[in-house]
Coordinates of C-alpha atoms in Angstrom, one line a residue:
X18 CA 32.4 7.6 16.4
X19 CA 33.5 9.1 13.2
X20 CA 37.0 8.5 12.1
X21 CA 37.8 6.5 15.3
X22 CA 37.9 2.4 15.4
X23 CA 35.5 1.2 17.9
X24 CA 37.0 -0.3 21.0
X25 CA 35.1 -3.4 22.8
X26 CA 36.0 -4.3 26.3
X27 CA 35.0 -8.1 27.3
X28 CA 34.6 -8.7 31.1
X29 CA 34.2 -12.1 31.8
X30 CA 36.4 -14.7 33.5
X31 CA 36.0 -17.4 31.1
X32 CA 39.3 -17.4 28.9
X33 CA 37.8 -19.9 26.1
X34 CA 34.8 -17.9 25.3
X35 CA 37.0 -14.7 25.5
X36 CA 39.4 -15.9 22.9
X37 CA 36.4 -16.6 20.7
X38 CA 35.0 -13.2 21.3
X39 CA 38.5 -11.5 20.5
X40 CA 38.8 -13.5 17.3
X41 CA 35.6 -12.2 16.0
X42 CA 36.3 -8.5 17.0
X43 CA 39.6 -8.5 15.3
X44 CA 38.1 -9.9 12.2
X45 CA 35.6 -7.0 12.0
X46 CA 38.7 -4.6 12.7
X47 CA 37.8 -3.5 16.1
X48 CA 40.1 -2.7 19.0
X49 CA 39.6 -5.5 21.6
X50 CA 40.4 -5.9 25.5
X51 CA 39.7 -8.6 27.7
X52 CA 39.7 -8.6 31.6
X53 CA 38.5 -11.3 34.1
X54 CA 37.2 -9.0 37.1
X55 CA 34.7 -6.2 37.3
X56 CA 37.6 -3.8 39.2
X57 CA 39.8 -4.4 36.2
X58 CA 37.1 -3.5 33.8
X59 CA 36.2 -0.1 35.8
X60 CA 39.8 0.8 35.7
X61 CA 40.3 0.5 32.1
X62 CA 37.1 2.3 31.3
X63 CA 38.1 5.4 33.7
X64 CA 40.9 5.8 31.3
X65 CA 38.8 6.2 28.4
X66 CA 38.3 5.3 24.9
X67 CA 36.1 2.1 25.3
X68 CA 32.8 2.4 23.3
X69 CA 31.1 -0.9 24.0
X70 CA 31.6 -3.3 27.2
X71 CA 30.2 -6.9 27.1
X72 CA 29.6 -7.7 30.7
X73 CA 29.0 -11.2 32.1
X74 CA 26.8 -11.4 35.1
X75 CA 28.8 -13.9 37.2
X76 CA 32.1 -12.4 38.0
X77 CA 35.0 -13.7 40.4
X78 CA 34.1 -10.7 43.0
X79 CA 30.6 -9.7 42.8
X80 CA 28.4 -9.2 39.7
X81 CA 27.9 -7.3 36.6
X82 CA 25.0 -5.6 38.2
X83 CA 27.6 -4.0 40.6
X84 CA 29.7 -2.9 37.7
X85 CA 26.5 -1.3 36.3
X86 CA 26.3 0.5 39.7
X87 CA 29.6 1.9 39.5
X88 CA 29.2 2.9 35.8
X89 CA 26.4 5.0 36.9
X90 CA 28.6 7.4 38.5
X91 CA 30.6 8.0 35.4
X92 CA 30.1 11.4 33.4
X93 CA 30.9 9.6 30.2
X94 CA 30.1 5.8 30.2
X95 CA 30.1 3.3 27.3
X96 CA 27.5 1.2 25.8
X97 CA 27.0 -2.0 27.9
X98 CA 25.9 -5.5 26.5
X99 CA 24.9 -7.8 29.5
X100 CA 25.8 -11.6 29.0
X101 CA 23.1 -13.7 31.4
X102 CA 22.3 -17.3 32.0
X103 CA 19.7 -18.4 29.5
X104 CA 17.0 -18.9 32.4
X105 CA 17.8 -15.8 34.4
X106 CA 15.5 -13.2 32.6
X107 CA 14.8 -11.2 36.3
X108 CA 18.6 -10.6 36.0
X109 CA 18.5 -9.3 32.3
X110 CA 15.5 -7.0 33.3
X111 CA 17.4 -5.8 36.5
X112 CA 20.7 -5.2 34.1
X113 CA 18.7 -3.2 31.7
X114 CA 16.9 -1.2 34.4
X115 CA 20.5 -0.5 35.7
X116 CA 21.8 0.9 32.7
X117 CA 22.6 -2.0 30.0
X118 CA 21.2 -1.2 26.4
X119 CA 21.2 -4.9 25.6
X120 CA 21.4 -8.4 26.8
X121 CA 22.3 -11.8 25.2
X122 CA 21.4 -15.3 27.0
X123 CA 24.7 -17.5 27.6
X124 CA 24.6 -20.7 25.9
X125 CA 27.0 -23.1 24.6
X126 CA 25.6 -23.1 21.2
X127 CA 26.9 -21.2 18.0
X128 CA 23.7 -19.2 18.1
X129 CA 25.1 -17.4 21.5
X130 CA 28.2 -16.0 19.4
X131 CA 25.8 -15.1 16.4
X132 CA 23.5 -13.0 18.7
X133 CA 26.4 -11.6 20.9
X134 CA 28.3 -10.2 17.6
X135 CA 24.8 -8.6 16.3
X136 CA 24.2 -7.1 19.9
X137 CA 27.9 -5.5 19.8
X138 CA 27.3 -4.4 16.3
X139 CA 24.0 -2.7 17.4
X140 CA 25.7 -1.3 20.2
X141 CA 28.5 0.6 18.3
X142 CA 25.8 1.9 15.9
X143 CA 24.1 3.3 19.0
X144 CA 27.3 4.8 20.3
X145 CA 27.9 6.3 16.9
X146 CA 24.4 7.9 16.8
X147 CA 24.6 9.1 20.4
X148 CA 28.2 11.0 19.5
X149 CA 26.9 12.2 16.4
X150 CA 24.0 13.6 18.5
X151 CA 26.1 15.0 21.3
X152 CA 28.5 16.7 18.5
X153 CA 25.4 18.2 16.7
X154 CA 24.2 19.5 20.0
X155 CA 27.3 20.8 21.2
X156 CA 28.1 22.8 17.9
X157 CA 24.5 24.1 18.2
X158 CA 25.0 25.4 21.6
X159 CA 28.5 26.9 20.7
X160 CA 26.9 28.6 17.3
X161 CA 24.1 30.1 19.5
X162 CA 26.5 31.4 22.1
X163 CA 28.7 33.1 19.5
X164 CA 25.5 34.6 17.8
X165 CA 24.6 36.2 21.1
X166 CA 27.8 37.5 22.0
X167 CA 28.1 39.3 18.5
X168 CA 24.5 40.3 19.0
X169 CA 25.6 41.8 22.3
X170 CA 28.6 43.4 20.6
X171 CA 26.1 44.9 17.9
X172 CA 23.9 46.1 20.7
X173 CA 26.9 47.6 22.4
X174 CA 28.1 49.3 19.5
X175 CA 24.8 50.7 18.4
X176 CA 24.2 52.1 22.1
X177 CA 27.5 53.7 22.0
X178 CA 26.8 55.1 18.4
X179 CA 23.4 56.4 19.6
X180 CA 24.9 58.1 22.6
X181 CA 27.6 59.7 20.5
X182 CA 24.6 61.2 18.2
X183 CA 22.7 62.2 21.3
X184 CA 25.6 64.1 22.5
X185 CA 26.3 65.8 19.4
X186 CA 22.7 66.9 19.3
X187 CA 23.5 68.3 22.9
X188 CA 26.2 70.3 21.4
X189 CA 24.4 71.8 18.9
X190 CA 21.5 72.8 21.5
X191 CA 24.2 74.4 23.4
X192 CA 25.5 76.4 20.4
X193 CA 22.2 77.8 19.2
X194 CA 20.6 81.0 20.9
X195 CA 17.1 80.5 19.8
X196 CA 15.0 79.3 22.7
X197 CA 12.5 77.4 20.4
X198 CA 15.5 75.5 18.6
X199 CA 17.3 74.8 21.7
X200 CA 14.0 73.1 23.0
X201 CA 13.6 71.3 19.9
X202 CA 17.1 69.9 19.9
X203 CA 16.6 69.0 23.7
X204 CA 13.6 66.9 22.9
X205 CA 15.5 65.2 19.8
X206 CA 18.2 64.3 22.3
X207 CA 15.7 62.6 24.6
X208 CA 14.3 60.8 22.0
X209 CA 17.6 59.2 20.8
X210 CA 18.3 58.4 24.6
X211 CA 15.0 56.4 24.7
X212 CA 16.4 54.4 21.8
X213 CA 19.9 54.2 22.9
X214 CA 18.8 52.6 26.4
X215 CA 17.1 49.7 24.7
X216 CA 20.3 48.7 23.3
X217 CA 22.2 49.4 26.5
X218 CA 20.0 47.1 28.2
X219 CA 19.8 44.4 25.7
X220 CA 24.0 43.9 25.6
X221 CA 23.6 43.3 29.3
X222 CA 20.7 41.0 29.1
X223 CA 21.0 37.4 29.0
X224 CA 17.7 37.1 26.8
X225 CA 18.1 39.6 23.9
X226 CA 14.6 38.7 23.1
X227 CA 13.0 41.0 25.8
X228 CA 13.9 43.9 28.2
X229 CA 13.1 44.3 31.9
X230 CA 10.8 47.2 31.4
X231 CA 11.1 48.5 35.1
X232 CA 14.9 48.9 34.8
X233 CA 14.2 50.5 31.5
X234 CA 11.7 53.0 32.4
X235 CA 13.5 53.9 35.6
X236 CA 16.8 54.7 33.8
X237 CA 14.7 56.7 31.1
X238 CA 13.0 58.6 33.7
X239 CA 16.4 59.3 35.6
X240 CA 18.1 60.9 32.3
X241 CA 14.7 62.8 31.7
X242 CA 14.8 64.1 35.3
X243 CA 18.3 65.1 35.1
X244 CA 17.7 67.1 31.9
X245 CA 14.7 68.9 33.3
X246 CA 16.6 69.8 36.5
X247 CA 19.4 71.3 34.1
X248 CA 16.6 73.3 32.4
X249 CA 15.3 74.8 35.6
X250 CA 11.8 73.2 35.6
X251 CA 10.9 71.9 39.1
X252 CA 7.9 69.2 38.4
X253 CA 9.0 66.0 40.1
X254 CA 8.5 62.7 38.3
X255 CA 7.0 59.7 40.3
X256 CA 7.5 56.2 38.9
X257 CA 5.6 52.9 39.6
X258 CA 6.3 50.1 37.2
X259 CA 5.6 46.6 37.6
X260 CA 8.7 44.3 37.1
X261 CA 8.0 42.7 33.9
X262 CA 9.6 41.4 30.6
X263 CA 8.4 43.1 27.1
X264 CA 9.4 42.2 23.8
X265 CA 12.5 43.7 22.6
X266 CA 10.7 45.2 19.4
X267 CA 8.2 46.7 21.5
X268 CA 10.5 48.4 24.0
X269 CA 11.9 51.4 21.8
X270 CA 8.1 52.3 20.6
X271 CA 7.0 52.4 24.4
X272 CA 10.3 54.5 25.5
X273 CA 9.8 57.0 22.6
X274 CA 6.1 57.5 23.6
X275 CA 6.9 57.8 27.3
X276 CA 9.2 60.7 26.6
X277 CA 6.8 62.6 24.4
X278 CA 3.9 61.9 27.1
X279 CA 6.1 62.8 30.0
X280 CA 7.8 65.9 28.1
X281 CA 4.3 67.4 27.2
X282 CA 3.2 67.2 30.7
X283 CA 6.5 69.0 32.0
X284 CA 6.4 71.8 29.2
X285 CA 2.5 72.3 29.6
X286 CA 0.7 71.0 32.6
X287 CA 1.7 73.5 35.1
X288 CA 1.9 76.8 32.7
X289 CA 1.4 79.9 34.8
X290 CA 0.9 77.7 38.2
X291 CA 3.0 76.2 40.6
X292 CA 4.8 73.1 39.4
X293 CA 3.6 69.6 40.7
X294 CA 3.9 65.9 40.0
X295 CA 4.2 63.8 36.7
X296 CA 3.4 60.4 37.6
X297 CA 4.2 57.2 35.3
X298 CA 2.3 53.8 35.9
X299 CA 2.9 50.6 34.0
X300 CA 1.2 47.7 35.0
X301 CA -0.5 44.3 33.7
X302 CA -4.2 44.1 33.4
X303 CA -5.1 40.4 32.2
X304 CA -3.4 40.0 28.9
X305 CA -3.1 43.7 28.3
X306 CA -0.2 46.2 29.5
X307 CA -1.6 49.5 30.6
X308 CA 0.8 52.8 30.9
X309 CA -0.6 55.9 32.4
X310 CA 1.0 59.3 32.7
X311 CA -1.0 61.7 35.2
X312 CA -0.4 65.1 36.1
X313 CA -2.4 67.7 38.2
X314 CA -2.1 70.6 35.8
X315 CA -4.3 72.8 33.7
X316 CA -5.9 69.6 31.7
X317 CA -6.1 68.7 28.2
X318 CA -8.8 66.1 26.9
X319 CA -6.7 65.0 23.8
X320 CA -8.8 67.2 21.5
X321 CA -8.5 70.7 19.9
X322 CA -5.3 72.0 18.9
X323 CA -2.6 70.8 20.7
X324 CA -0.1 73.3 22.4
X325 CA 3.6 73.8 20.5
X326 CA 4.0 72.3 17.2
X327 CA 2.0 69.5 17.6
X328 CA 5.0 67.1 16.8
X329 CA 4.8 65.2 19.9
X330 CA 1.2 64.4 19.3
X331 CA 2.2 62.9 15.8
X332 CA 4.9 61.0 17.6
X333 CA 2.8 59.5 20.3
X334 CA 0.1 58.3 17.5
X335 CA 2.9 56.8 15.5
X336 CA 4.4 55.0 18.4
X337 CA 0.8 53.6 19.2
X338 CA 0.4 52.7 15.8
X339 CA 3.6 50.6 16.1
X340 CA 2.5 49.2 19.5
X341 CA -0.8 48.2 18.5
X342 CA -2.1 50.6 21.1
X343 CA -5.2 52.5 22.1
X344 CA -4.4 55.8 23.5
X345 CA -7.3 57.9 25.6
X346 CA -6.9 61.1 27.4
X347 CA -8.9 62.0 30.4
X348 CA -9.4 65.7 32.0
X349 CA -11.6 65.1 34.8
X350 CA -11.1 67.4 37.4
X351 CA -7.7 69.0 37.8
X352 CA -4.9 67.4 35.5
X353 CA -4.4 65.3 32.6
X354 CA -4.6 61.2 32.5
X355 CA -3.2 59.6 29.4
X356 CA -3.9 55.8 29.1
X357 CA -2.4 53.7 26.9
X358 CA -3.3 50.0 26.7
X359 CA -1.7 47.2 24.2
X360 CA -1.0 43.5 24.1
X361 CA 2.1 42.2 26.2

């Protein structure tokens, strides 16, 4: 109890002993109150400010055990030193089980007062330690909440800034007439949206250490599908993702990789034929996560010269390296299947 004088309450109907305890408490500079009954003691404790209660077993109405039972309902309660008859060991044990922190056998010898004062001093020190611990825990919790609030604000601002950059890229795409440049800017815009989506999910999440992948991928694919429809492409996107958490540092890489794989499928899988589906799966396989992007198009086994500039393939390799992932291509029968496996 830093910067506060300890306050001792003595509950006992023995006025002579109460006066002796009072003198000893005042000599030590403690605040002191004395009441005769448990009811009076509980009323004083309810008002707050009592640090240690010295509680006699035999009271005018009931016993000290009744007072301990009532104290168990208090949200903040003082430390209790229980006073019993010298032969009442069972009572002392019951008091300790009921919440007392110490007990002193009551005798007529001078030793009793010495033991009682020692027990009170130990109880006061215990209160100091408990309150210091509670204060430290409260300050730690408050600091953590402030840090999480600030981190949420940072993620909010980053998401907004990236959204603004994506919008500027979109404006630039609308301003150019070269089809290849327009397409490149649109793909860049999609990559920025993939990263912004991570921060958007982080500032709405209770735990910034991870992201709910199903929600993130659904949102990402929804944005991509809107973009595809605006460009006049008709391939449909199907998503099947298990609801699982993924570490924040891995989500952006996963999102950028997914954008590249899906964009490549949309651009090249159905060239010269009727557009079909692009299917996206993500599931846990033991201690690994498996991402699959499938189509029913012309098929590509991952070898040979890629179509286009090859930038998408280089980005996929870079994101795979970041994830520590293995990427494999399958072109059995119609279409292409890209399988990405990495540690959760």
